[in-house]
Short mmCIF file of C-alpha atoms in Angstrom, two decimals:
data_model
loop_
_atom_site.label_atom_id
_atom_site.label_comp_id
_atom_site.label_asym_id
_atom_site.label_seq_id
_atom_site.Cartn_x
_atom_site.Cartn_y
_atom_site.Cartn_z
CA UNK A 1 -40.05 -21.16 -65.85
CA UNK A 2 -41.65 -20.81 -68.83
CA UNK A 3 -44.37 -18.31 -69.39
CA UNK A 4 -46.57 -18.61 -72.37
CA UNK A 5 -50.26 -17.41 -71.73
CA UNK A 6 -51.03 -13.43 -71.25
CA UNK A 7 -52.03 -13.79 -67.62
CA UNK A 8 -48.34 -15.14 -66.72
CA UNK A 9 -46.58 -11.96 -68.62
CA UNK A 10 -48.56 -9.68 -66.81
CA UNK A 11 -47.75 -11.27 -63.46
CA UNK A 12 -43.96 -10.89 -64.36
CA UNK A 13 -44.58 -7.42 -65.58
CA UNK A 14 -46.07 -6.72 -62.31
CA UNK A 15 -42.93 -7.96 -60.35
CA UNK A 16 -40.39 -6.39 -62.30
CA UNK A 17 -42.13 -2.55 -62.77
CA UNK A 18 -41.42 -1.52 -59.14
CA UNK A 19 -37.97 -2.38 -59.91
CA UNK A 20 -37.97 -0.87 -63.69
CA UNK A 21 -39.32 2.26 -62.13
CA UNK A 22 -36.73 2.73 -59.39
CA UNK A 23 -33.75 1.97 -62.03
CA UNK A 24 -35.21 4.56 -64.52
CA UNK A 25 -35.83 7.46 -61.71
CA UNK A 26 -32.67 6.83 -60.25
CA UNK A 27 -30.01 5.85 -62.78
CA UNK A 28 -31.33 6.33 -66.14
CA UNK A 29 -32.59 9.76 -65.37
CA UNK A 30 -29.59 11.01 -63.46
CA UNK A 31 -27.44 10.02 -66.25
CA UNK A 32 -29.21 11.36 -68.66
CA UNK A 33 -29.50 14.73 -66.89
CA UNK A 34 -24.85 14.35 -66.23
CA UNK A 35 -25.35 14.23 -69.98
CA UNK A 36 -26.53 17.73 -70.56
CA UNK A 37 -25.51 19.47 -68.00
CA UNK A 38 -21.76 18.54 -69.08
CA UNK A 39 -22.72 20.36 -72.31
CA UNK A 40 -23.73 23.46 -70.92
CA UNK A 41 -22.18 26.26 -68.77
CA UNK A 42 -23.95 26.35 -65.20
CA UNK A 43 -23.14 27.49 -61.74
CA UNK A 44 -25.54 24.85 -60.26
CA UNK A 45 -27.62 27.08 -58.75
CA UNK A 46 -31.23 27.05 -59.62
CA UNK A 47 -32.50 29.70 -61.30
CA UNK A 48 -29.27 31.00 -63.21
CA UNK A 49 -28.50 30.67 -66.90
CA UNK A 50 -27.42 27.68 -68.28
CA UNK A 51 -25.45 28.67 -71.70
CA UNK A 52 -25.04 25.73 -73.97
CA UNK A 53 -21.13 25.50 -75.01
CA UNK A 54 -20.95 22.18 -76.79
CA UNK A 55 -17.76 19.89 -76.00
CA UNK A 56 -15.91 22.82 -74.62
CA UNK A 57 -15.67 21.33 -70.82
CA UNK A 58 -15.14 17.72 -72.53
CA UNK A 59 -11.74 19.44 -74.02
CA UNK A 60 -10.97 22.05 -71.00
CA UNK A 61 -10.92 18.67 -68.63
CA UNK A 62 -8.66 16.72 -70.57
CA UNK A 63 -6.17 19.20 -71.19
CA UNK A 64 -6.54 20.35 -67.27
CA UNK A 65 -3.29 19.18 -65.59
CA UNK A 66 -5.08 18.10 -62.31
CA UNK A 67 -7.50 15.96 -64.44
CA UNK A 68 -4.50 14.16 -65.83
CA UNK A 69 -3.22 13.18 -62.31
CA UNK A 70 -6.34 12.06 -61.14
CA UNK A 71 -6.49 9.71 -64.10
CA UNK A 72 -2.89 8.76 -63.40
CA UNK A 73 -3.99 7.84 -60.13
CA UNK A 74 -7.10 6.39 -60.51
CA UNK A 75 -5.59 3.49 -63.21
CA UNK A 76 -3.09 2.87 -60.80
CA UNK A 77 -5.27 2.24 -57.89
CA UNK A 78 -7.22 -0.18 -60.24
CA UNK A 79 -4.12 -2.08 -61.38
CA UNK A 80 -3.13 -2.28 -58.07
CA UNK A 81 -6.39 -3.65 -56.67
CA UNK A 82 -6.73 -6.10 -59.32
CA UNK A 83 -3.12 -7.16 -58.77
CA UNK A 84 -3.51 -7.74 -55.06
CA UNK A 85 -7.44 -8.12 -54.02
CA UNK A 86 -7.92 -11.53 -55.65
CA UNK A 87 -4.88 -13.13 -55.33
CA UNK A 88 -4.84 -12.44 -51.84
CA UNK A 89 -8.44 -12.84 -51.13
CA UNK A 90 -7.81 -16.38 -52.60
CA UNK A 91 -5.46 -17.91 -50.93
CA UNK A 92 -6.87 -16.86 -48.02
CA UNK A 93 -9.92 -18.37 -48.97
CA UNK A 94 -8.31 -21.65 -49.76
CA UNK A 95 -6.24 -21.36 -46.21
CA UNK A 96 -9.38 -21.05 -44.83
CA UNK A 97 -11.19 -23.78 -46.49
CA UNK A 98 -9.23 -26.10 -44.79
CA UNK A 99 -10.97 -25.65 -41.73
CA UNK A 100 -7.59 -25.66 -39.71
CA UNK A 101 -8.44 -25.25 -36.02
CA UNK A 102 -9.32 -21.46 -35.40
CA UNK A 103 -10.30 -21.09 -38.77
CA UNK A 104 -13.63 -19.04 -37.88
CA UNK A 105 -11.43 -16.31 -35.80
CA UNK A 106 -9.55 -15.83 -38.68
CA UNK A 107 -12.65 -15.75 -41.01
CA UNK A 108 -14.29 -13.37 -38.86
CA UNK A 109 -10.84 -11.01 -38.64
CA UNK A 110 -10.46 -11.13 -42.42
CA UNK A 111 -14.16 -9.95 -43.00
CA UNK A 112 -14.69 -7.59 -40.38
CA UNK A 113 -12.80 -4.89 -42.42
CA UNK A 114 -15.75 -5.18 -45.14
CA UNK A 115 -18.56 -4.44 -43.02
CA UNK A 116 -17.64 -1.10 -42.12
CA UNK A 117 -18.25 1.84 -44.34
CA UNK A 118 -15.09 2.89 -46.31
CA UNK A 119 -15.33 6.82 -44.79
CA UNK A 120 -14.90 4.97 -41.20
CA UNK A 121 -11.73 2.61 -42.87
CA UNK A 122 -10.19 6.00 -44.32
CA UNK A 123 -10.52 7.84 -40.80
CA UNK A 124 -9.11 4.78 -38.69
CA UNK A 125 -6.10 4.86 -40.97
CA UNK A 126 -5.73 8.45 -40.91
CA UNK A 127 -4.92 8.56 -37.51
CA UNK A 128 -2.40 6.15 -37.83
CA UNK A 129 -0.64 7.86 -40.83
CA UNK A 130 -1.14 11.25 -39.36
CA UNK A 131 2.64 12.95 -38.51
CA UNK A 132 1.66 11.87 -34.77
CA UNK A 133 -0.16 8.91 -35.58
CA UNK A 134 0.21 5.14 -34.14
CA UNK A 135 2.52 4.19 -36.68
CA UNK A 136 5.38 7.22 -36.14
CA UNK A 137 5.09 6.43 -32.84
CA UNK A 138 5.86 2.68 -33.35
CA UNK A 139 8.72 3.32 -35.15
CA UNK A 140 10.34 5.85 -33.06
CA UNK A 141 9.43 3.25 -30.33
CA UNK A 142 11.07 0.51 -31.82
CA UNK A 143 14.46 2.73 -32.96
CA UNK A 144 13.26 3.59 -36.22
CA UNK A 145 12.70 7.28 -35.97
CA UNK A 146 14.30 7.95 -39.11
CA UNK A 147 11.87 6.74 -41.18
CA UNK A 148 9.01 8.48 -39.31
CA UNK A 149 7.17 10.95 -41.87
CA UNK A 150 3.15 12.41 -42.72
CA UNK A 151 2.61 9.40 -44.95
CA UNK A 152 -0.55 11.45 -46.19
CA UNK A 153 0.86 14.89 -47.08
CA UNK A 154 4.11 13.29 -48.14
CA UNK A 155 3.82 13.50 -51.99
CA UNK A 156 6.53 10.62 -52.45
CA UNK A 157 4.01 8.45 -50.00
CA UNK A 158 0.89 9.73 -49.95
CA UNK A 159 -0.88 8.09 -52.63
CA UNK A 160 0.50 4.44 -52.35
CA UNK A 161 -0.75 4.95 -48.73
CA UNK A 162 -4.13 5.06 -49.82
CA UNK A 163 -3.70 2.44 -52.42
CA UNK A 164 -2.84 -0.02 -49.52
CA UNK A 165 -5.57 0.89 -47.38
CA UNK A 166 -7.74 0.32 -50.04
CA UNK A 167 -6.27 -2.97 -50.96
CA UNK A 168 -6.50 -3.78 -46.94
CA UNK A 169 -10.24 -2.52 -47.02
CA UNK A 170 -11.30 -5.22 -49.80
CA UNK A 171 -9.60 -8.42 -49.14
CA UNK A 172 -12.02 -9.63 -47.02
CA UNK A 173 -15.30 -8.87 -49.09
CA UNK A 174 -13.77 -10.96 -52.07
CA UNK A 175 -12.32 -13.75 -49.63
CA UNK A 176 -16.08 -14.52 -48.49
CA UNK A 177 -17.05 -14.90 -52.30
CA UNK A 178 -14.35 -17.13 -53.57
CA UNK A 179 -14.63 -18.98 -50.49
CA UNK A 180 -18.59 -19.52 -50.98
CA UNK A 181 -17.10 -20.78 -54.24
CA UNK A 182 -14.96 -23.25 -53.35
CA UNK A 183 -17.61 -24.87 -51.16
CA UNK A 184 -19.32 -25.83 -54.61
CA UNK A 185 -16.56 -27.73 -55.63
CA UNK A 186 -16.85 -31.04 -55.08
CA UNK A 187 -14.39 -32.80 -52.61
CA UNK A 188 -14.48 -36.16 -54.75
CA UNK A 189 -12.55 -34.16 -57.00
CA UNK A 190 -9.89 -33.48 -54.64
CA UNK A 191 -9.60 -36.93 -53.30
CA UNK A 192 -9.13 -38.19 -56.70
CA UNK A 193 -6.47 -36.19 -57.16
CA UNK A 194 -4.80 -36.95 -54.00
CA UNK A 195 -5.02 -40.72 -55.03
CA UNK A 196 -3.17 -40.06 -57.97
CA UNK A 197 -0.20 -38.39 -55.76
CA UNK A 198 -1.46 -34.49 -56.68
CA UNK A 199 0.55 -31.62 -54.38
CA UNK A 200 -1.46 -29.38 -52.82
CA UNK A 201 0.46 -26.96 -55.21
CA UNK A 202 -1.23 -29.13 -58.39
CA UNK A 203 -4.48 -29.21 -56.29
CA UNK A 204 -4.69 -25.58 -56.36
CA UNK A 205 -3.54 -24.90 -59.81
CA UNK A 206 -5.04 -27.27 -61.68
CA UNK A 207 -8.53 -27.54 -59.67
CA UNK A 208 -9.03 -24.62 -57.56
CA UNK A 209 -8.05 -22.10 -60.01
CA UNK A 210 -9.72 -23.50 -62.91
CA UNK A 211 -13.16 -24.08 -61.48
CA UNK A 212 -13.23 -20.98 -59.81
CA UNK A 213 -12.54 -19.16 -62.89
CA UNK A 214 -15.91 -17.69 -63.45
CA UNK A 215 -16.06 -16.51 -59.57
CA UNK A 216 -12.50 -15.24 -59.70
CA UNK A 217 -13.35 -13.14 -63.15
CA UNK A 218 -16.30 -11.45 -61.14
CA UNK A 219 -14.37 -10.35 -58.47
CA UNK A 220 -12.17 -8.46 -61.16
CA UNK A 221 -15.38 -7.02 -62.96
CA UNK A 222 -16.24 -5.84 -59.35
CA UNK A 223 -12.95 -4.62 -58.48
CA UNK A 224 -12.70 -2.81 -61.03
CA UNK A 225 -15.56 -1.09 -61.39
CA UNK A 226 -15.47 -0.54 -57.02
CA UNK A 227 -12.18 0.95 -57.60
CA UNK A 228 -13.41 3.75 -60.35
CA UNK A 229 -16.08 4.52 -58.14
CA UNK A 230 -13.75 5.27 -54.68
CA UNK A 231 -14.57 8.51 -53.30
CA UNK A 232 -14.84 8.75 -49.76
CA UNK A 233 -11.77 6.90 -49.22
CA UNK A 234 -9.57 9.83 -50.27
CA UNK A 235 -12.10 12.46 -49.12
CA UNK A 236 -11.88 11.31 -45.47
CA UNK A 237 -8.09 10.32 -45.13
CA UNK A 238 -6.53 13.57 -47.65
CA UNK A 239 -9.36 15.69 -49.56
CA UNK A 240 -7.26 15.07 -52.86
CA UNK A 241 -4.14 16.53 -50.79
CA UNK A 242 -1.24 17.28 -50.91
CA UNK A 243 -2.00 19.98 -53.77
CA UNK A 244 -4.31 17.72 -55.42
CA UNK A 245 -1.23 15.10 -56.06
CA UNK A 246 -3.79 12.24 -54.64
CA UNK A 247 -7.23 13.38 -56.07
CA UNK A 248 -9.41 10.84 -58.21
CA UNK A 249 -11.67 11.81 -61.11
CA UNK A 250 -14.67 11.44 -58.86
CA UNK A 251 -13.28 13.64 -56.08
CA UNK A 252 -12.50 16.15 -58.68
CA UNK A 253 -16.17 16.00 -59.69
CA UNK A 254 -16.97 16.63 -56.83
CA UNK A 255 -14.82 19.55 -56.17
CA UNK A 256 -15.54 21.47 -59.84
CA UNK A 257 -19.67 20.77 -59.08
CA UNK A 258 -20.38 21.88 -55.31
CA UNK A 259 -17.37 23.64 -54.67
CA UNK A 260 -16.12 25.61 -57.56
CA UNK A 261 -19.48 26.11 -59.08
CA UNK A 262 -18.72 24.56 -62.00
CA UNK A 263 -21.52 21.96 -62.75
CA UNK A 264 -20.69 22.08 -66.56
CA UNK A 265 -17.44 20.60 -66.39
CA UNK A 266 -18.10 18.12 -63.03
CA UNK A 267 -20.76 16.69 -65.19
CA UNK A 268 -17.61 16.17 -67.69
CA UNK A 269 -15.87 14.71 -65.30
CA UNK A 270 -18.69 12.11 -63.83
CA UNK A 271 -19.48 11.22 -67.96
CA UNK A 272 -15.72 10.43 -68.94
CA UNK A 273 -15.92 8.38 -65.19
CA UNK A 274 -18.66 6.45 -66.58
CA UNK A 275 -17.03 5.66 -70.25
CA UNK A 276 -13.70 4.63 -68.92
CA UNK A 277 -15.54 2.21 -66.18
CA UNK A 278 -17.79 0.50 -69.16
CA UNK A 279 -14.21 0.48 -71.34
CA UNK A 280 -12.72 -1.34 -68.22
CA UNK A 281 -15.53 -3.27 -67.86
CA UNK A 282 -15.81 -4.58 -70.86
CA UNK A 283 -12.29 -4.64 -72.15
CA UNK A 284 -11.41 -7.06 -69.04
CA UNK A 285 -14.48 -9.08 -69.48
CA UNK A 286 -13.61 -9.93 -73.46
CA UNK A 287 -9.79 -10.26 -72.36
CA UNK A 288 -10.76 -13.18 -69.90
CA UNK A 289 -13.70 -14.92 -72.38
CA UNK A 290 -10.66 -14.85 -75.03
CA UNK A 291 -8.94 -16.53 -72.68
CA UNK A 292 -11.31 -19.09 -71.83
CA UNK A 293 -11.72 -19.97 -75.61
#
C-alpha cells in the first residue's frame, strides 16, 4: 500500500498511536525507569531516599557469587533449549505432516502442553519430582528404589530437572509453527523429488530443512529470548533452591527488589538481563544470515 497524500498518513498515524502509546507507557518507560533506579541506592519503598551511587550495584552483582550461578545456569538452559526445542519440535512436525492415521491425537497431545501457563507446568512436575512424588514411586514400583531421590533439592539433579521440563513445556508451541510452515511448501516439490528416486532422508535434508530455514531461525530468536525471560518456572517448582544452586538472573531480581529491599541492584540485575538477551539476540541472528550468505 502506498500512501502518498496527507490525508492517508494521518489515517495510518491514527492506527498506529493507540499502539505507539501502549509500547511507550509500558516498555519504554519501565525501562527507562530499571535504568535509574539500578544507579541509585533505594529500599523500594516510596517515600525513602534514593542516594545516587553510580555503577556500584553494576560491579557488586557481577562479582556476587550467586549472580555468577544464575548466569551459569541461565546460558545453559538456553543452550539446552536451542539444542533440543527445534530439532525436536521438527521432526515432529514433519511426522506429523504426513497425516498418518491418528495424526490429530497426536497433534493435539503434543500442543496441549503449550496452552497452559508455565507456573501450572512447573507445579504438575513438582509433584512428580517431589521425594514422594509419582516418579519415586514408579521406580520403587518397578524395582528401582535405588535410584529414587528429591530430584529438586538434589543439587547434582536439580537443575537439569528443570531444564527438561522446560524443554518438555516448549516442544509443542514450536511444533505448531514449523508445521504451519511446512504446509507452505509446495508438494510438487516433493513429488519431483520422489521421481528422481529422493529418500525421505534427502527429502528432509535437502527440502524441508532448507525452505524452512527462515521459520526454523525464528523459533531460535524466540527460544532464546523465552528462555532469558523464564521465571515462574523455577519460582513454582524450587524458589532458586537448593541454596540458590538453581536460581536465574530474573529470579534473583526478583529476590534483591521485593524481598531484600534492594531495588538498586535488582534493577542491575533486570538491565544486564536485558543486554545479554539483545547480545543473544542479535549475535544468533548475524551467525545464521552469515550462514545463509
Amino acid at each position: 500500500m502506498n500512501v502518498k497524500t496527507k490525508k492517508e498518513k494521518s489515517k495510518v498515524l491514527l492506527f498506529t498511536l493507540p499502539a505507539l502509546v501502549i509500547y511507550v507507557f509500558f516498555l519504554i518507560v519501565p525501562m527507562v525507569g530499571a535504568i535509574y533506579f539500578s544507579i541509585v541506592d533505594w529500599n523500594g519503598i516510596k517515600g525513602s531516599p534514593l542516594e545516587y551511587v553510580g555503577l556500584k550495584n553494576y560491579l557488586d552483582v557481577l562479582v556476587d557469587k550467586d549472580f555468577i550461578i544464575s548466569l551459569k545456569n541461565m546460558f545453559s538452559m538456553v543452550f539446552f533449549s536451542v539444542l533440543f526445542h527445534t530439532p525436536i519440535a521438527l521432526l515432529l512436525a514433519v511426522a506429523i505432516n504426513t497425516k498418518f492415521k491418528g495424526y490429530r491425537f497426536f497433534k493435539v497431545v503434543y500442543f496441549v502442553p503449550t496452552i497452559f501457563p508455565l507456573t501450572a507446568i512447573g507445579l504438575l512436575w513438582y509433584f512428580i519430582f517431589m521425594p514422594n512424588g509419582s516418579l519415586n514411586k514408579l521406580l520403587e514400583l518397578i524395582g528401582l528404589a535405588d535410584m529414587a531421590k528429591g530430584w529438586l533439592i538434589d543439587p547434582s539433579t536439580a537443575m537439569n530437572t528443570i531444564i527438561f521440563v522446560n524443554i518438555w513445556a516448549g516442544i509443542g508451541y514450536y511444533m505448531v509453527i514449523l508445521l504451519a510452515g511446512l504446509t507452505t511448501i509446495p508438494s510438487e516439490i516433493y513429488e519431483a523429488a520422489e521421481m528422481d528416486g529422493a529418500s525421505p532422508a534427502k527429502k528432509f535434508f535437502h527440502i524441508t530443512v532448507p525452505m524452512l530455514k527462515p521459520i526454523i531461525t525464528l523459533c531460535i530468536l524466540m527460544d532464546i529470548i523465552g528462555t532469558v525471560k523464564v521465571f515462574d518456572l523455577i519460582f513454582v517448582m524450587t524458589e532458586g533452591g537448593p541454596n540458590g544452586l538453581t536460581n536465574l538472573p530474573t529470579t534473583l531480581m526478583y529476590y534483591e527488589a521485593f524481598r531484600y529491599d534492594n531495588y538498586g541492584v535488582g534493577s542491575a540485575i533486570g538491565v544486564i538481563i536485558l543486554i545479554i538477551a539483545l547480545v543473544l539476540t542479535v549475535g544468533s541472528e548475524l551467525l545464521m544470515n552469515r550462514k545463509k550468505e
